[in-house]
Tab-separated table of C-alpha atoms (C1' of nucleotides) in Angstrom:
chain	number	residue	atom	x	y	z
A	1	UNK	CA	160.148	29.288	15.489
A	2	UNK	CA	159.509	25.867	15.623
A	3	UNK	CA	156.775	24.344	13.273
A	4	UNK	CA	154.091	22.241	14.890
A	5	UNK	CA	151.446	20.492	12.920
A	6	UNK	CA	147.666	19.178	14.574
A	7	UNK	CA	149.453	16.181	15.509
A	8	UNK	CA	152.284	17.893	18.153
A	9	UNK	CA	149.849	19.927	18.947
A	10	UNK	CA	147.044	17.477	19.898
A	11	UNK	CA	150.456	15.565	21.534
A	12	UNK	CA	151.356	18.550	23.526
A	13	UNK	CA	147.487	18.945	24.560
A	14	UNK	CA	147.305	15.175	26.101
A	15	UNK	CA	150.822	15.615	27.591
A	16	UNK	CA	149.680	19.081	29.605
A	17	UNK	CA	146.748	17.285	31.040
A	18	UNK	CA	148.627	14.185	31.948
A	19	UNK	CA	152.427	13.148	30.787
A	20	UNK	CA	151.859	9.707	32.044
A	21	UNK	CA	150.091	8.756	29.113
A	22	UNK	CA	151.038	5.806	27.249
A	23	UNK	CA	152.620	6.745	23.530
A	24	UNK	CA	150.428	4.219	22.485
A	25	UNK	CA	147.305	4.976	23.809
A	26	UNK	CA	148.426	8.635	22.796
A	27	UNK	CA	149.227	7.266	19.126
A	28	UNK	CA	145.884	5.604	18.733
A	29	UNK	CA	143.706	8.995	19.988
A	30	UNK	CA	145.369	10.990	17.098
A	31	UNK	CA	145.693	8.337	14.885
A	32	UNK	CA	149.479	7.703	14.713
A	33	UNK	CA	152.304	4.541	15.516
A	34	UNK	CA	153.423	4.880	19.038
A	35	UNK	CA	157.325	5.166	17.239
A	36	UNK	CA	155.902	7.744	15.268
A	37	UNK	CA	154.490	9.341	18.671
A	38	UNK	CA	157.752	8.979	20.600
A	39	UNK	CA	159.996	10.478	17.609
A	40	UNK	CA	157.348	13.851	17.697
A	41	UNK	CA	157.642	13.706	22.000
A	42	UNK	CA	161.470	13.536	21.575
A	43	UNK	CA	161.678	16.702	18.882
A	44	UNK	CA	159.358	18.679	21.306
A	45	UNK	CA	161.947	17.892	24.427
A	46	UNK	CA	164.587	18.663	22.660
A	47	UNK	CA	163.674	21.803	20.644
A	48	UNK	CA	162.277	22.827	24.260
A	49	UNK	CA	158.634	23.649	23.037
A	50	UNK	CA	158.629	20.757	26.451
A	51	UNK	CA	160.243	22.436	28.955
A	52	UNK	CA	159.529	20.138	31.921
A	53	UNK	CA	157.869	17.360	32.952
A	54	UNK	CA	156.603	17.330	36.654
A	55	UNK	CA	154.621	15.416	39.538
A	56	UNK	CA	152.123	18.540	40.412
A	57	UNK	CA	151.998	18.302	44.429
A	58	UNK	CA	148.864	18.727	46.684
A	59	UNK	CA	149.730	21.601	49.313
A	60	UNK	CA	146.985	20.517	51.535
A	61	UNK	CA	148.853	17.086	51.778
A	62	UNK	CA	152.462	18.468	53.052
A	63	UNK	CA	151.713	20.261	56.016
A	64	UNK	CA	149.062	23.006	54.624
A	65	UNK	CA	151.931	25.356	53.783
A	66	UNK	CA	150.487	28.778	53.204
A	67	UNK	CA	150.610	30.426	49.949
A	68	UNK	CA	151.126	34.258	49.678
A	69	UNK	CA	151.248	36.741	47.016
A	70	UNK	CA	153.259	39.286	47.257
A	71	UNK	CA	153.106	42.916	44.579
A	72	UNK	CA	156.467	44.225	44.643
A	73	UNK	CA	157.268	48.189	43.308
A	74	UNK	CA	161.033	48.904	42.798
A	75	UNK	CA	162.518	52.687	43.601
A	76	UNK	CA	163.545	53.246	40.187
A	77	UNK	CA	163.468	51.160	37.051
A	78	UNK	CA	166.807	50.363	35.992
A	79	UNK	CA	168.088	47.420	33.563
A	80	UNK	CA	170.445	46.488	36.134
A	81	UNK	CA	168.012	46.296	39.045
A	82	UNK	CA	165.283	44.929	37.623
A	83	UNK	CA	167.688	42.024	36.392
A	84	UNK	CA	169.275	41.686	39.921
A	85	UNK	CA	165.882	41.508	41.496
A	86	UNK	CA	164.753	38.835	38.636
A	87	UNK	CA	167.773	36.996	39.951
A	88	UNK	CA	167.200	36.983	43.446
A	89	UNK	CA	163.329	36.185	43.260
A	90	UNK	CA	164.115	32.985	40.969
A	91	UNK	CA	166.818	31.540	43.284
A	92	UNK	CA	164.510	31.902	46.317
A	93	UNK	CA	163.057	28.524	46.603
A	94	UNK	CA	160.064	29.914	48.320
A	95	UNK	CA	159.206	32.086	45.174
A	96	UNK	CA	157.353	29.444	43.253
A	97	UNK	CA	156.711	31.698	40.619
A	98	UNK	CA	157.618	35.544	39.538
A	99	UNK	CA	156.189	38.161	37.010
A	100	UNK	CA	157.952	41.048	35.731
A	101	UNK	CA	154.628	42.921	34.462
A	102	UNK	CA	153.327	46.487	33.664
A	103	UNK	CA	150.746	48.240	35.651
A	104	UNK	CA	151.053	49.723	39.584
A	105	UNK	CA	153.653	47.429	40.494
A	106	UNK	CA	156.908	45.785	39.055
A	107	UNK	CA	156.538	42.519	40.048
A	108	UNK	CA	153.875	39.928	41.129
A	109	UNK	CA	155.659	36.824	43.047
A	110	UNK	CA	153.735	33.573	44.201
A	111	UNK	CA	155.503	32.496	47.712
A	112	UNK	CA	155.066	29.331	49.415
A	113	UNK	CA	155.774	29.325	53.106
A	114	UNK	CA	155.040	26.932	55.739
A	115	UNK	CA	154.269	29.523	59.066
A	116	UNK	CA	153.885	33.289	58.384
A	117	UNK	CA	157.016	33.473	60.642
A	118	UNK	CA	158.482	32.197	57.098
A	119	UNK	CA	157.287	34.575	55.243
A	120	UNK	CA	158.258	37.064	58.202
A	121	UNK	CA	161.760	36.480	57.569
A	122	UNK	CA	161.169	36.187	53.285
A	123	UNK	CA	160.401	39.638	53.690
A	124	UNK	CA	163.314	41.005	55.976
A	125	UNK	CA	165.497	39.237	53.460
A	126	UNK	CA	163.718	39.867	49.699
A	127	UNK	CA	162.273	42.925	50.639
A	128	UNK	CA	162.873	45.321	53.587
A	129	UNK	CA	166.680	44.200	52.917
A	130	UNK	CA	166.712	45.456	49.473
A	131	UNK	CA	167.691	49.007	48.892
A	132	UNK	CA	165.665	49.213	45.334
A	133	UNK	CA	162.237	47.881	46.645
A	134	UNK	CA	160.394	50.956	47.460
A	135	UNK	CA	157.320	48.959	48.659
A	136	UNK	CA	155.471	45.806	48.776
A	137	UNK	CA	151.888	44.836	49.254
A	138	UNK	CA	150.784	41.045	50.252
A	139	UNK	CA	147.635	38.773	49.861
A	140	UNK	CA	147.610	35.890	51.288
A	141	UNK	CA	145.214	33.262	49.567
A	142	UNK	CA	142.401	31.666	50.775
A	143	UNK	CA	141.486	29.326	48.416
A	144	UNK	CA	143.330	27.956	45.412
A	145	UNK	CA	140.356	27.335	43.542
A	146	UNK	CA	142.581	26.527	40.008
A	147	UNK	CA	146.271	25.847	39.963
A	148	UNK	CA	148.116	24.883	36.881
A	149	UNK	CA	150.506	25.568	33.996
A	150	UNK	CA	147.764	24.791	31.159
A	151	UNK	CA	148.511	26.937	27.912
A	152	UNK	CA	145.334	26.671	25.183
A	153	UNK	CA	146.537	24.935	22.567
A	154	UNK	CA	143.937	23.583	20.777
A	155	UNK	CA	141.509	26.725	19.497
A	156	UNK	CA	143.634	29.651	19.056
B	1	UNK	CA	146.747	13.719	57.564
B	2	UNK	CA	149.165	10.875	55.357
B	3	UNK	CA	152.296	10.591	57.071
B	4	UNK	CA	155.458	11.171	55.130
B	5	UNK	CA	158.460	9.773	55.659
B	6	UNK	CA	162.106	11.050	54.690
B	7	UNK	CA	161.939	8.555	51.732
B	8	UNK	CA	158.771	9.772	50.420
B	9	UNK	CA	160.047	13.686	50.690
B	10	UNK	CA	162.794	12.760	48.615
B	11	UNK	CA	160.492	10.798	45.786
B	12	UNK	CA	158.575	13.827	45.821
B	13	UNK	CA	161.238	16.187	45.373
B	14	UNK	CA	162.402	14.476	42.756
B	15	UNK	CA	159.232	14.025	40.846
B	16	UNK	CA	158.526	17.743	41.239
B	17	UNK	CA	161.205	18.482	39.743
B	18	UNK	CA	161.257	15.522	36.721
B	19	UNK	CA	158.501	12.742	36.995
B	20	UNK	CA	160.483	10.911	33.738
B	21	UNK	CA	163.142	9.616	36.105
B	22	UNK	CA	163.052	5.916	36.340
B	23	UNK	CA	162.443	4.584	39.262
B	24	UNK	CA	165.431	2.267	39.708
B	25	UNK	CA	167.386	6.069	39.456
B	26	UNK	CA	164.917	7.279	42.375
B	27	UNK	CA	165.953	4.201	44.229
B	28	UNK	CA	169.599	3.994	43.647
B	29	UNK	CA	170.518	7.924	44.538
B	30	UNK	CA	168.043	7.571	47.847
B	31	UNK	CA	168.920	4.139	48.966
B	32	UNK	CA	165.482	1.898	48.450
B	33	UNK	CA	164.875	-0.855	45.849
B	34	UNK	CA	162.689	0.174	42.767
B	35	UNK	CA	159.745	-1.982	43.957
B	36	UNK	CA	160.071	-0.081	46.871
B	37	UNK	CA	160.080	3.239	45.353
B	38	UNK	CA	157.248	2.229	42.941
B	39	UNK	CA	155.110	1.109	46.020
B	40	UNK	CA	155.794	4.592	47.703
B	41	UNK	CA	154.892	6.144	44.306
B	42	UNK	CA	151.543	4.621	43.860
B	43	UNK	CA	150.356	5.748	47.420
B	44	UNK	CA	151.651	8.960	46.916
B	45	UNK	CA	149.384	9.050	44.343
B	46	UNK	CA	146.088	7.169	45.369
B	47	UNK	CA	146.329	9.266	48.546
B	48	UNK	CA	146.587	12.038	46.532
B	49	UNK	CA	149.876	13.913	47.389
B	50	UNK	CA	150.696	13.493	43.526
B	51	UNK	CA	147.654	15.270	42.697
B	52	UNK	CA	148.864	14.907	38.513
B	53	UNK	CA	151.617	14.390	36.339
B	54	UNK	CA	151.823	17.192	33.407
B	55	UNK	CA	154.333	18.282	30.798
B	56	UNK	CA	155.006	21.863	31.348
B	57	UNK	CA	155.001	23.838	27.614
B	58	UNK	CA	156.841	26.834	26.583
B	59	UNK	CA	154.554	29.956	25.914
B	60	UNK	CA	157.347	31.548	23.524
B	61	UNK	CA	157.325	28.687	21.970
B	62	UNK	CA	153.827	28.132	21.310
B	63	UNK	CA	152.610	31.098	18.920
B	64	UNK	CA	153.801	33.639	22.215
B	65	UNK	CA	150.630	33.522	24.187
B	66	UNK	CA	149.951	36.865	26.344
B	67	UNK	CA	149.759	36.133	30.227
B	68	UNK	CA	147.679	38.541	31.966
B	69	UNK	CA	147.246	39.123	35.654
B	70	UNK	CA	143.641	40.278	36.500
B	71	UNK	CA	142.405	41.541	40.225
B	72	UNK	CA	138.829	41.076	40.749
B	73	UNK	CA	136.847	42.873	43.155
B	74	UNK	CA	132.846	41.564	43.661
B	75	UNK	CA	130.475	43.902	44.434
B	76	UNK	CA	129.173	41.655	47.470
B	77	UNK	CA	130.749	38.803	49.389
B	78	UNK	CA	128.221	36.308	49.762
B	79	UNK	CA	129.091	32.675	49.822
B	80	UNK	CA	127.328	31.500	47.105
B	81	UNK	CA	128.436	34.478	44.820
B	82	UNK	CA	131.702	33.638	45.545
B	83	UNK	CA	130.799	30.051	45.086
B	84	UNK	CA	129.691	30.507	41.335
B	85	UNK	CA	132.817	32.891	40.282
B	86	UNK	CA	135.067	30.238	41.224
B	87	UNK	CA	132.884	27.943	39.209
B	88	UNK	CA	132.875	30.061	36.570
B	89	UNK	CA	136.776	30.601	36.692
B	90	UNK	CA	137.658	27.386	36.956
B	91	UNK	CA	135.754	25.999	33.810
B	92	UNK	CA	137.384	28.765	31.903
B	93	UNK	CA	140.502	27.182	29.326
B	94	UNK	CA	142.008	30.500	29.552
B	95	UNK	CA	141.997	30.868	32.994
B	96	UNK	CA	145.526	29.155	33.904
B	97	UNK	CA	145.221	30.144	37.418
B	98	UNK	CA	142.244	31.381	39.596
B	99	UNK	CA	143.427	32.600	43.701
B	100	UNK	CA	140.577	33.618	46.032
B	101	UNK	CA	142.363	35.602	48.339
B	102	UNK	CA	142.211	38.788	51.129
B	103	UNK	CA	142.986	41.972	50.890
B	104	UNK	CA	141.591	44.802	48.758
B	105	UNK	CA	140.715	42.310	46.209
B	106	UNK	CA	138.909	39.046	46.070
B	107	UNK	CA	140.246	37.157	42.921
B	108	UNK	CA	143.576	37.155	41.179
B	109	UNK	CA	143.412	35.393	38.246
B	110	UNK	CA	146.299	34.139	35.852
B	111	UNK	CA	144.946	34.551	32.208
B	112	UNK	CA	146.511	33.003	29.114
B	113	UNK	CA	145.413	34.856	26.175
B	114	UNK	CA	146.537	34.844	22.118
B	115	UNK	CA	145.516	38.370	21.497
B	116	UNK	CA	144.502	41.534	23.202
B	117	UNK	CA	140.808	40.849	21.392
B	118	UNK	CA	140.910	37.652	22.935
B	119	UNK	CA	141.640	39.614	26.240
B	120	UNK	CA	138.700	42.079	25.604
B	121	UNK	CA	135.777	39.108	24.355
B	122	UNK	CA	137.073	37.753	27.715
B	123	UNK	CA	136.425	40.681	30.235
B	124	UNK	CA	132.589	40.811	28.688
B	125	UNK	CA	132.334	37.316	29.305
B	126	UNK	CA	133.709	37.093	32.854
B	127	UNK	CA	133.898	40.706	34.053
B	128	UNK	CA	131.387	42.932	32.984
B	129	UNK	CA	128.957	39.987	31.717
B	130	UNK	CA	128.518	39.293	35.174
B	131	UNK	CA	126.886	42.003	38.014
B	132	UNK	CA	128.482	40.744	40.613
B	133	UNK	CA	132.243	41.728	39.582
B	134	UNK	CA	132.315	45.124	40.872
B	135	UNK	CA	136.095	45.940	39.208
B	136	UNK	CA	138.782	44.178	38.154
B	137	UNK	CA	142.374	45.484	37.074
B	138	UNK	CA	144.305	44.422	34.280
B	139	UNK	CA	148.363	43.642	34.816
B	140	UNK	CA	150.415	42.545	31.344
B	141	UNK	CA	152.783	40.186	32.015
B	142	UNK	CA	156.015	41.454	30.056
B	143	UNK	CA	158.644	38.665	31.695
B	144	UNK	CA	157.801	35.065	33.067
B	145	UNK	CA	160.666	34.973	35.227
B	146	UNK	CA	159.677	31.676	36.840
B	147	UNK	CA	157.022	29.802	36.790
B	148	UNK	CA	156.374	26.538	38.281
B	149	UNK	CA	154.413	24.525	40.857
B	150	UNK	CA	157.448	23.712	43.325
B	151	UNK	CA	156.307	23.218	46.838
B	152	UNK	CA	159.048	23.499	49.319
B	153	UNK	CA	159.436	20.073	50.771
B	154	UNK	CA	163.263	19.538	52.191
B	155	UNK	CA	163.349	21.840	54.566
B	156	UNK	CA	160.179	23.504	56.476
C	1	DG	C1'	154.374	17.061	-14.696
C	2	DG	C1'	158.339	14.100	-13.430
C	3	DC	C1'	162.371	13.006	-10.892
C	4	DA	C1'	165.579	13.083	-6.924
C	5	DT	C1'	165.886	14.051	-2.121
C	6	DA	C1'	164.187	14.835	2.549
C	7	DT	C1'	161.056	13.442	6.078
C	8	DT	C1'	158.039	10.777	8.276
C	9	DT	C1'	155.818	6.711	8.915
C	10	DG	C1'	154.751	1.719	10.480
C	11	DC	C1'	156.360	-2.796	11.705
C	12	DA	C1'	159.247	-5.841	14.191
C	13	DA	C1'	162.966	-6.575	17.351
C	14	DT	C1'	165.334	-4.931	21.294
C	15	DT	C1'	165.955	-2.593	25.423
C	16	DT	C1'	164.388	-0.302	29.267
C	17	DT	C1'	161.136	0.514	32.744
C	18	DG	C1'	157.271	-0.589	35.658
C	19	DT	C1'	154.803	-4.141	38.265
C	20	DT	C1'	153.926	-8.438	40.630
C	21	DT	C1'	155.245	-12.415	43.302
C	22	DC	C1'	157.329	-14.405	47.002
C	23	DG	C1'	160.209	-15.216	50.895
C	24	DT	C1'	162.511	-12.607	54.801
C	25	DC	C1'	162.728	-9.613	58.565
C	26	DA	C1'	161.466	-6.374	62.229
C	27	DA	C1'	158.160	-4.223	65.106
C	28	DA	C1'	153.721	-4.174	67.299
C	29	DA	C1'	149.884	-6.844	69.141
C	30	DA	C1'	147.994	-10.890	71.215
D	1	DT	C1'	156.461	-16.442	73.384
D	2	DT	C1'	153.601	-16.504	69.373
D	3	DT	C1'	151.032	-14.139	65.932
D	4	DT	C1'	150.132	-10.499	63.018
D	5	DT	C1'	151.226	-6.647	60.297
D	6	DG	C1'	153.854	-3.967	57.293
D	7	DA	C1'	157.799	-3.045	54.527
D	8	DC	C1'	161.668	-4.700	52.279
D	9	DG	C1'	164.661	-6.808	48.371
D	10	DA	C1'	165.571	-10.344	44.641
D	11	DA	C1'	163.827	-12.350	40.864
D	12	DA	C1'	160.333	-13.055	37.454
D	13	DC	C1'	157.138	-10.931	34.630
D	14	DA	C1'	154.501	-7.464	31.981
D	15	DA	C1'	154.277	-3.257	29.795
D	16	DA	C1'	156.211	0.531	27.682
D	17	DA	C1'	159.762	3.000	25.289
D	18	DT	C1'	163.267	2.949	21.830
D	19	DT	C1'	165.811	1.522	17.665
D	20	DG	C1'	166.700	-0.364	12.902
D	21	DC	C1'	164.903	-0.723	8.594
D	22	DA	C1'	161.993	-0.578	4.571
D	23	DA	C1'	157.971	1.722	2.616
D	24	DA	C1'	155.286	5.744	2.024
D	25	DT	C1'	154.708	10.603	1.863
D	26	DA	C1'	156.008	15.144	1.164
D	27	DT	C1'	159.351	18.805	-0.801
D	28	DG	C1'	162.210	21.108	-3.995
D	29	DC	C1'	164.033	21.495	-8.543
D	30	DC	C1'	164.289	21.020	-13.404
DNA sequence: GGCATATTTGCAATTTTGTTTCGTCAAAAA
DNA sequence: TTTTTGACGAAACAAAATTGCAAATATGCC
């Protein structure tokens, strides 16, 4: 594992919240040389601890798509078709994100669809057309009253 | 509504996916200047369609945080019940993502946790703390198989 | 503790990127 | 037809990121 100190980690704090920051201004908050700053950003790119860095899009603002999610439970558990399923959930672009998780169901996916006819079809193809789903349940949401990819870094 | 051309759909699909590519790239591969693309880039974001730029982290990498899906259920649906749980939710760190949806439940909620304990102080705190949670279920994430914020915005 | 080695830092110079200015052009309005 | 508006690109400019290098700090070993 990789080792951070209170300076990647106050780094990776200000970067979560907003990646646009200057290293400088970033630098003088902790108390560090922008260099010094940018050398610490780099490591945390490249030893992946970053994993992306993203523009974070307003749904309401691109044609209100709707977003769904969707509680999947497979037939039987099997390596092989849990890893198949894993595999088509993440290459459906719709499927912004996908849980493998314990509990009632398999697997929790978060869809993104423009017209329920969308998500119509999402199901023929994910779902109804897949042998080893034994059943799905959806909710569509109302409200996205907090969206984000925020980890707590900072107390812990 | 803002209107959004084919120019802009491709800035934002590229900034969804990596906001660190310069702008004279953006240009280049869709066929605008970069004062161009910086212009479109600004009102993308004053209008708010760039709602915020983030890094995305890596929970493995990051002490291998516990994400937890919870279902809430309140006891009454009034508006300003509702109303104060998502204010509630939403000024929670360890809420990463709060969904007020339909179906049999009213809130799923994306929870980002260190330990179990942390879990458990958290369910007095939000769940049973509170009289107007009725029940909640508890799913353990055991595989982020992808997460993200991607909004579909090529085709639709 | 003291020495050699590794890292990490800050400063200054360089390079890259983002932003502004300005003149041109095309489409809509007068 | 003329004016206005909006968007563009080229060039100039400003700001930020990156690199080289020497000094400082930390680490391991005797």
């Amino acid at each position: 594992m990789i080792a951070l100190d209170a300076f990647d980690i106050s780094i990776l704090s200000i970067l979560q919240t907003d990646n646009t920051t200057p290293q400088r201004d970033i630098g003088e908050r902790i108390g560090l040389s922008a260099p010094a700053v940018q050398r610490r950003i780099k490591r945390l790119r490249e030893t992946g601890v970053i994993r992306a860095d993203i523009s974070v899009l307003d749904p309401e603002k691109l044609g209100r798509p709707i977003t769904i999610f969707t509680e999947v439970k497979m037939e039987v558990e099997k390596v092989e078709i849990v890893r198949q399923a894993k595999e088509i959930f993440s290459g459906t672009p719709q499927v912004q994100q996908c849980y493998y998780v314990t509990g009632d169901v398999d697997f929790i996916l978060i869809l993104v669809v423009y017209s329920m006819k969308e998500y119509e079809e999402l199901t023929q193809q994910l779902f109804f057309g897949n042998n080893n789903v034994k059943n799905f349940k959806t909710s569509i949401v109302l409200d996205i009253v907090k969206a984000g990819l925020n980890i707590p870094v900072n107390k812990q």
